[in-house]
Short mmCIF file of C-alpha atoms and ligand atoms in Angstrom, two decimals:
data_model
loop_
_atom_site.label_atom_id
_atom_site.label_comp_id
_atom_site.label_asym_id
_atom_site.label_seq_id
_atom_site.Cartn_x
_atom_site.Cartn_y
_atom_site.Cartn_z
CA MET A 1 70.75 122.81 43.17
CA ILE A 2 70.47 119.30 44.56
CA ARG A 3 71.45 119.14 48.16
CA GLU A 4 73.26 116.28 49.82
CA PRO A 5 70.94 114.32 52.11
CA THR A 6 72.91 115.40 55.15
CA PRO A 7 70.84 116.53 58.15
CA SER A 8 70.17 120.23 58.05
CA LEU A 9 71.05 122.43 60.97
CA HIS A 10 67.35 122.82 61.60
CA ASP A 11 67.02 119.09 62.11
CA VAL A 12 69.93 119.06 64.49
CA SER A 13 68.43 121.90 66.44
CA ARG A 14 65.17 120.05 66.86
CA GLU A 15 66.91 116.95 68.09
CA THR A 16 69.09 118.79 70.54
CA ARG A 17 66.26 120.92 71.82
CA SER A 18 64.14 117.91 72.62
CA ASP A 19 66.97 116.68 74.78
CA ASP A 20 67.89 118.77 77.76
CA VAL A 21 71.15 116.92 78.22
CA SER A 22 73.33 118.60 75.65
CA ARG A 23 73.92 116.44 72.65
CA GLU A 24 77.53 117.61 72.58
CA THR A 25 78.35 115.32 75.49
CA GLU A 26 77.24 112.33 73.45
CA PHE A 27 79.73 113.21 70.73
CA ASP A 28 82.40 114.42 73.00
CA THR A 29 85.42 112.79 71.46
CA PRO A 30 87.79 114.83 69.34
CA ILE A 31 87.18 112.76 66.20
CA ALA A 32 83.41 112.73 66.57
CA ARG A 33 83.40 116.46 67.14
CA GLU A 34 85.54 117.14 64.12
CA ALA A 35 83.39 114.91 61.93
CA LEU A 36 80.23 116.64 63.12
CA GLN A 37 81.81 120.01 62.58
CA ALA A 38 82.89 119.10 59.05
CA VAL A 39 79.35 118.06 58.17
CA HIS A 40 77.93 121.28 59.54
CA THR A 41 80.57 123.48 57.99
CA LEU A 42 79.78 121.91 54.62
CA ASN A 43 76.08 122.35 55.21
CA VAL A 44 76.44 125.94 56.29
CA ARG A 45 78.33 126.92 53.17
CA GLN A 46 75.83 125.43 50.76
CA GLU A 47 73.38 128.22 51.39
CA THR A 48 73.65 131.86 50.48
CA TRP A 49 71.54 134.22 52.51
CA PRO A 50 69.84 137.40 51.30
CA THR A 51 71.74 140.65 51.52
CA PRO A 52 70.21 144.05 52.29
CA PRO A 53 69.89 146.69 49.57
CA ARG A 54 72.31 148.92 51.46
CA THR A 55 74.77 148.46 54.28
CA ARG A 56 73.03 147.85 57.60
CA VAL A 57 75.04 149.57 60.30
CA MET A 58 74.04 147.99 63.60
CA THR A 59 75.27 148.81 67.07
CA VAL A 60 75.17 145.97 69.56
CA ALA A 61 74.43 147.84 72.76
CA ASN A 62 73.47 147.19 76.36
CA GLN A 63 75.29 148.95 79.15
CA LYS A 64 75.12 145.85 81.31
CA GLY A 65 78.27 143.77 81.12
CA GLY A 66 78.11 140.05 80.39
CA VAL A 67 74.77 139.99 78.58
CA GLY A 68 76.22 138.59 75.36
CA LYS A 69 76.99 141.72 73.33
CA THR A 70 80.38 140.54 72.11
CA THR A 71 79.32 136.92 71.75
CA SER A 72 76.31 137.97 69.69
CA ALA A 73 78.28 140.42 67.54
CA VAL A 74 80.95 137.91 66.57
CA ASN A 75 78.72 134.89 66.15
CA LEU A 76 76.05 136.66 64.13
CA ALA A 77 78.85 138.14 62.03
CA ALA A 78 80.49 134.76 61.50
CA ALA A 79 77.20 133.04 60.66
CA LEU A 80 76.32 135.72 58.11
CA ALA A 81 79.82 135.72 56.61
CA LEU A 82 79.81 131.92 56.23
CA HIS A 83 76.71 132.36 54.07
CA GLY A 84 78.18 134.80 51.61
CA VAL A 85 77.09 137.96 53.42
CA ARG A 86 79.88 140.53 53.76
CA VAL A 87 80.34 141.71 57.33
CA LEU A 88 82.61 144.15 59.13
CA VAL A 89 82.85 143.95 62.92
CA ILE A 90 84.03 147.15 64.58
CA ASP A 91 85.39 146.42 68.04
CA LEU A 92 84.69 149.42 70.22
CA ASP A 93 85.43 147.79 73.57
CA PRO A 94 88.92 148.47 75.01
CA GLN A 95 88.97 144.85 76.21
CA GLY A 96 89.06 143.77 72.57
CA ASN A 97 87.01 140.63 73.23
CA ALA A 98 85.47 140.70 69.77
CA SER A 99 88.92 140.96 68.19
CA THR A 100 90.08 137.98 70.28
CA ALA A 101 87.05 135.88 69.37
CA LEU A 102 87.71 136.57 65.71
CA GLY A 103 91.29 135.32 66.10
CA ILE A 104 92.92 138.72 65.82
CA GLU A 105 95.77 139.57 68.15
CA HIS A 106 95.43 143.11 69.38
CA PRO A 107 98.52 144.25 71.28
CA VAL A 108 99.09 147.94 71.87
CA GLY A 109 100.69 149.45 68.80
CA ILE A 110 98.70 147.75 66.02
CA ALA A 111 96.51 149.88 63.79
CA SER A 112 93.18 149.94 65.59
CA VAL A 113 89.89 151.71 66.16
CA TYR A 114 91.73 154.01 68.56
CA ASP A 115 93.63 155.53 65.60
CA VAL A 116 90.36 155.98 63.73
CA LEU A 117 88.66 157.79 66.60
CA LEU A 118 91.55 159.88 67.81
CA ALA A 119 94.01 160.25 64.94
CA ASP A 120 91.61 160.49 62.00
CA ARG A 121 93.06 157.37 60.47
CA PRO A 122 90.80 155.97 57.72
CA LEU A 123 88.79 152.96 58.88
CA ALA A 124 89.93 151.01 55.81
CA GLU A 125 93.53 151.18 57.06
CA VAL A 126 92.87 149.35 60.31
CA ILE A 127 90.57 146.62 58.97
CA VAL A 128 91.89 143.07 58.75
CA PRO A 129 90.32 139.96 57.20
CA VAL A 130 89.15 137.22 59.56
CA GLU A 131 90.63 133.84 58.72
CA ILE A 132 87.46 131.71 58.91
CA ALA A 133 85.85 133.67 56.07
CA ALA A 134 88.63 135.84 54.71
CA THR A 135 86.66 137.17 51.75
CA THR A 136 83.48 138.07 53.63
CA LEU A 137 84.40 138.73 57.26
CA PHE A 138 86.49 141.67 58.44
CA CYS A 139 87.32 143.29 61.74
CA ALA A 140 88.49 146.67 62.90
CA PRO A 141 90.26 145.60 66.10
CA ALA A 142 90.41 147.36 69.45
CA THR A 143 93.46 147.72 71.67
CA ILE A 144 93.58 148.63 75.33
CA ASP A 145 94.50 152.19 74.22
CA LEU A 146 90.80 152.63 73.73
CA ALA A 147 90.39 152.66 77.51
CA GLY A 148 91.69 156.21 77.49
CA ALA A 149 89.53 157.22 74.57
CA GLU A 150 86.47 158.16 76.63
CA LEU A 151 88.52 160.83 78.34
CA GLU A 152 90.55 161.87 75.29
CA LEU A 153 87.46 162.14 73.13
CA SER A 154 85.79 164.47 75.59
CA SER A 155 87.98 167.38 74.49
CA GLN A 156 87.71 166.67 70.75
CA VAL A 157 85.64 168.59 68.24
CA ALA A 158 82.48 166.71 67.21
CA ARG A 159 83.34 164.07 69.79
CA GLU A 160 80.10 162.11 69.33
CA TYR A 161 80.45 162.00 65.55
CA ARG A 162 83.98 160.59 65.15
CA LEU A 163 82.90 157.05 64.31
CA GLN A 164 79.97 158.17 62.17
CA ARG A 165 82.32 160.24 60.00
CA ALA A 166 84.82 157.40 59.73
CA VAL A 167 82.11 154.94 58.70
CA ALA A 168 80.61 157.38 56.20
CA SER A 169 83.92 158.02 54.44
CA TYR A 170 84.71 154.30 54.51
CA LEU A 171 81.38 153.47 52.84
CA ALA A 172 81.82 156.26 50.30
CA GLY A 173 85.00 154.57 49.07
CA PHE A 174 83.21 151.55 47.56
CA THR A 175 82.12 151.09 43.96
CA PRO A 176 79.75 148.59 42.32
CA SER A 177 82.70 146.42 41.33
CA ASP A 178 84.05 146.55 44.89
CA PRO A 179 80.85 146.47 46.96
CA ALA A 180 80.62 147.72 50.53
CA PRO A 181 79.95 145.30 53.39
CA ASP A 182 76.33 144.24 53.79
CA TYR A 183 76.54 144.58 57.56
CA ILE A 184 78.64 146.60 59.94
CA LEU A 185 78.24 145.30 63.49
CA ILE A 186 79.66 147.53 66.21
CA ASP A 187 80.48 145.87 69.53
CA CYS A 188 80.14 148.28 72.46
CA PRO A 189 81.74 148.42 75.89
CA PRO A 190 79.49 147.93 78.95
CA SER A 191 78.74 151.59 79.59
CA LEU A 192 76.80 154.44 78.07
CA GLY A 193 79.87 156.64 77.69
CA LEU A 194 81.30 158.38 74.65
CA LEU A 195 82.33 155.15 72.92
CA THR A 196 78.80 153.73 73.01
CA LEU A 197 77.46 157.14 72.05
CA ASN A 198 79.77 157.18 69.01
CA ALA A 199 78.47 153.74 68.08
CA LEU A 200 74.82 154.81 68.39
CA VAL A 201 75.47 157.92 66.33
CA ALA A 202 77.24 155.91 63.62
CA ALA A 203 74.46 153.31 63.29
CA ARG A 204 70.97 153.28 61.86
CA GLU A 205 69.95 150.30 63.97
CA ALA A 206 70.49 149.24 67.56
CA LEU A 207 70.57 145.52 68.32
CA ILE A 208 69.98 144.86 72.00
CA PRO A 209 70.99 141.51 73.44
CA ILE A 210 69.05 140.64 76.58
CA GLN A 211 70.17 137.91 78.91
CA CYS A 212 67.33 135.68 80.07
CA GLU A 213 68.11 136.20 83.75
CA TYR A 214 66.75 137.89 86.79
CA TYR A 215 68.11 141.41 86.46
CA ALA A 216 67.92 141.39 82.68
CA LEU A 217 65.39 144.15 82.36
CA GLU A 218 67.06 146.39 84.87
CA GLY A 219 68.82 149.22 83.12
CA LEU A 220 66.92 148.68 79.89
CA ALA A 221 64.88 151.84 80.45
CA GLN A 222 68.10 153.81 80.73
CA LEU A 223 69.38 152.32 77.48
CA LEU A 224 66.12 153.16 75.69
CA ARG A 225 66.26 156.71 77.06
CA THR A 226 69.80 157.05 75.69
CA VAL A 227 68.64 155.79 72.30
CA GLU A 228 65.81 158.35 72.34
CA MET A 229 68.24 161.09 73.28
CA VAL A 230 70.51 160.12 70.40
CA GLN A 231 67.51 160.09 68.04
CA ALA A 232 66.44 163.52 69.19
CA TYR A 233 69.77 165.29 69.16
CA LEU A 234 72.46 163.37 67.32
CA ASN A 235 71.14 160.77 64.84
CA LYS A 236 67.50 160.81 63.91
CA ALA A 237 67.93 157.72 61.72
CA LEU A 238 68.57 155.48 64.74
CA THR A 239 65.97 152.88 65.69
CA VAL A 240 65.98 149.87 67.96
CA SER A 241 65.41 147.34 65.20
CA THR A 242 66.38 144.07 66.82
CA VAL A 243 66.29 142.41 70.22
CA LEU A 244 68.04 139.09 70.81
CA LEU A 245 67.39 136.82 73.80
CA THR A 246 70.65 135.28 74.95
CA MET A 247 71.86 132.66 77.45
CA TYR A 248 68.44 131.05 77.66
CA ASP A 249 68.33 128.15 80.08
CA SER A 250 65.36 125.94 79.28
CA ARG A 251 65.50 124.36 82.74
CA THR A 252 64.47 127.52 84.53
CA ARG A 253 60.99 129.02 84.59
CA LEU A 254 62.59 132.39 85.07
CA ALA A 255 64.15 132.30 81.60
CA ASP A 256 60.68 131.85 80.10
CA GLN A 257 59.27 134.65 82.20
CA VAL A 258 62.00 137.03 81.09
CA ALA A 259 61.59 135.97 77.45
CA ASP A 260 57.79 136.51 77.65
CA GLU A 261 58.20 139.91 79.21
CA VAL A 262 60.74 141.00 76.60
CA ARG A 263 58.43 139.83 73.80
CA ARG A 264 55.49 141.68 75.35
CA HIS A 265 57.51 144.85 75.46
CA PHE A 266 59.37 144.67 72.14
CA GLY A 267 56.93 142.58 70.08
CA GLY A 268 58.15 141.83 66.57
CA LEU A 269 61.55 143.37 67.17
CA VAL A 270 62.53 140.24 69.09
CA ILE A 271 64.24 137.61 66.98
CA ASP A 272 62.27 134.35 67.18
CA ALA A 273 65.37 132.22 67.63
CA VAL A 274 66.62 132.24 71.22
CA ILE A 275 70.29 131.69 72.03
CA PRO A 276 70.64 128.87 74.57
CA ARG A 277 73.16 128.90 77.36
CA ASN A 278 75.76 126.51 76.06
CA VAL A 279 79.27 125.86 77.28
CA ARG A 280 80.70 125.64 73.75
CA VAL A 281 79.79 129.29 73.23
CA SER A 282 81.88 130.34 76.20
CA GLU A 283 84.78 128.03 75.33
CA ALA A 284 85.20 129.27 71.76
CA PRO A 285 86.90 132.65 72.46
CA GLY A 286 89.61 130.84 74.42
CA TYR A 287 90.63 129.30 71.11
CA GLY A 288 90.40 132.57 69.21
CA GLN A 289 87.24 131.31 67.55
CA THR A 290 83.54 131.90 67.24
CA VAL A 291 81.31 128.99 68.16
CA MET A 292 80.29 128.80 64.50
CA THR A 293 83.65 127.23 63.70
CA TYR A 294 84.69 125.94 67.13
CA ASP A 295 81.69 123.62 67.33
CA ALA A 296 79.24 124.22 64.50
CA GLY A 297 76.94 121.43 65.68
CA SER A 298 76.55 122.75 69.22
CA ARG A 299 73.24 124.17 70.39
CA GLY A 300 74.85 127.56 70.78
CA ALA A 301 76.06 127.60 67.18
CA VAL A 302 72.69 126.44 65.91
CA GLY A 303 70.99 129.20 67.92
CA TYR A 304 73.23 131.87 66.44
CA LEU A 305 72.86 130.37 62.98
CA GLN A 306 69.08 130.61 63.19
CA ALA A 307 69.19 134.11 64.66
CA ALA A 308 71.57 135.29 61.92
CA ARG A 309 69.40 133.78 59.21
CA GLU A 310 66.41 135.65 60.62
CA LEU A 311 68.42 138.86 60.74
CA ALA A 312 69.31 138.38 57.07
CA GLU A 313 65.72 137.58 56.10
CA ARG A 314 64.36 140.58 57.97
CA GLY A 315 66.98 142.82 56.38
CA ARG A 316 66.47 141.77 52.77
CA ASN A 317 64.12 144.68 52.24
CA GLY A 318 65.95 147.55 53.92
CA SER A 319 63.25 150.18 53.64
CA ASP A 320 60.89 148.09 55.79
CA LEU A 321 63.34 148.37 58.61
CA VAL A 322 64.32 151.97 58.85
CA GLU A 323 63.15 155.16 57.29
CA GLU A 324 65.37 156.58 54.63
CA THR A 325 66.12 159.70 56.55
CA GLN A 326 69.85 160.06 56.19
P1 ADP B 1 79.21 141.31 76.97
O1 ADP B 1 79.96 141.57 75.71
O2 ADP B 1 77.81 141.83 76.95
O3 ADP B 1 79.96 141.79 78.17
P2 ADP B 1 79.88 138.55 76.50
O4 ADP B 1 79.43 138.30 75.13
O5 ADP B 1 81.35 138.79 76.70
O6 ADP B 1 79.04 139.73 77.14
O7 ADP B 1 79.40 137.33 77.39
C1 ADP B 1 79.69 137.27 78.78
C2 ADP B 1 80.18 135.88 79.16
O8 ADP B 1 79.15 134.93 78.94
C3 ADP B 1 81.36 135.42 78.32
O9 ADP B 1 82.23 134.68 79.12
C4 ADP B 1 80.73 134.55 77.25
O10 ADP B 1 81.61 133.56 76.78
C5 ADP B 1 79.57 133.94 78.02
N1 ADP B 1 78.43 133.63 77.14
C6 ADP B 1 77.83 134.47 76.26
N2 ADP B 1 76.80 133.87 75.64
C7 ADP B 1 76.76 132.59 76.13
C8 ADP B 1 75.91 131.47 75.89
N3 ADP B 1 74.92 131.50 75.00
N4 ADP B 1 76.15 130.33 76.59
C9 ADP B 1 77.17 130.27 77.49
N5 ADP B 1 77.99 131.29 77.76
C10 ADP B 1 77.79 132.45 77.10
MG1 MG B 2 81.76 142.63 75.39
#
């Protein structure tokens, strides 16, 4: 296919990276921003990314709050979905931030993940399409009811396996003419309680976002111990497959030190693309959007676009990633 000679997102990224003053400010008029966004949206949709041979179920986990779990889940999901990859986001945080960022209202009373975990409601019944990519992006929303779920789950039979069972019966319902999602991304609350445990038991892969800041590595050992415990007792298929560096601030030496240390520790599991700290990323949820549509030309969107492309490339050959043990 012959491509239009519009600048690719790679080119934009190079330009913006060479310039510490965010390029967004230069274009900061509503018309300029919309024009830029239209160009990038067009560009984005020209490409179709590789899909994995089977559904990749990935839990986005880190018990620290504010490290970019939700932001990463929704933006990676949106970037993949805008490139023809089918994605389901399961919002497992009572705050419902992922649902909000995907433009889904989640008042108490709507069909939600709570019903799946505590009332055996089929996952398929609570899933809604996400407007920006209604044929490829879906969300199982969370409501604040989920706040009570940790406690309510504790008295349930097979309390750690509720989500795993729901996901398994959901995936069993697909046929070749109605294919299953390529990715299921599960957004976790900031704790290592029963909700996060359910997510780790339901997934084959853990994706750990790490914020490039001072206390970033604190608590990581505890998370890795939990993953090992889940592997040993609850879900031997689980591996930490992906680490994503978020909120990178190129002006600080500390960010580089943290990034280096994470790469030393996790090696090839770390996605090459680093997500910069960028105000557009934090503004987007306020408009019920991901940054991929709110400002597709921003450095934050380009970062997530590159990270998502890498995720798709790495996942094209599923058996390289995880053993076929389940
Ligand atoms: P978590 O889900 O781990 O608690 P969030 O994804 O909600 O973390 O991110 C915490 C806060 O940081 C949010 O306000 C979010 O908008 C903001 N944020 C996340 N990533 C970035 C980024 N790359 N640049 C700027 N702000 C960010
Ligand atoms: Mg969150």
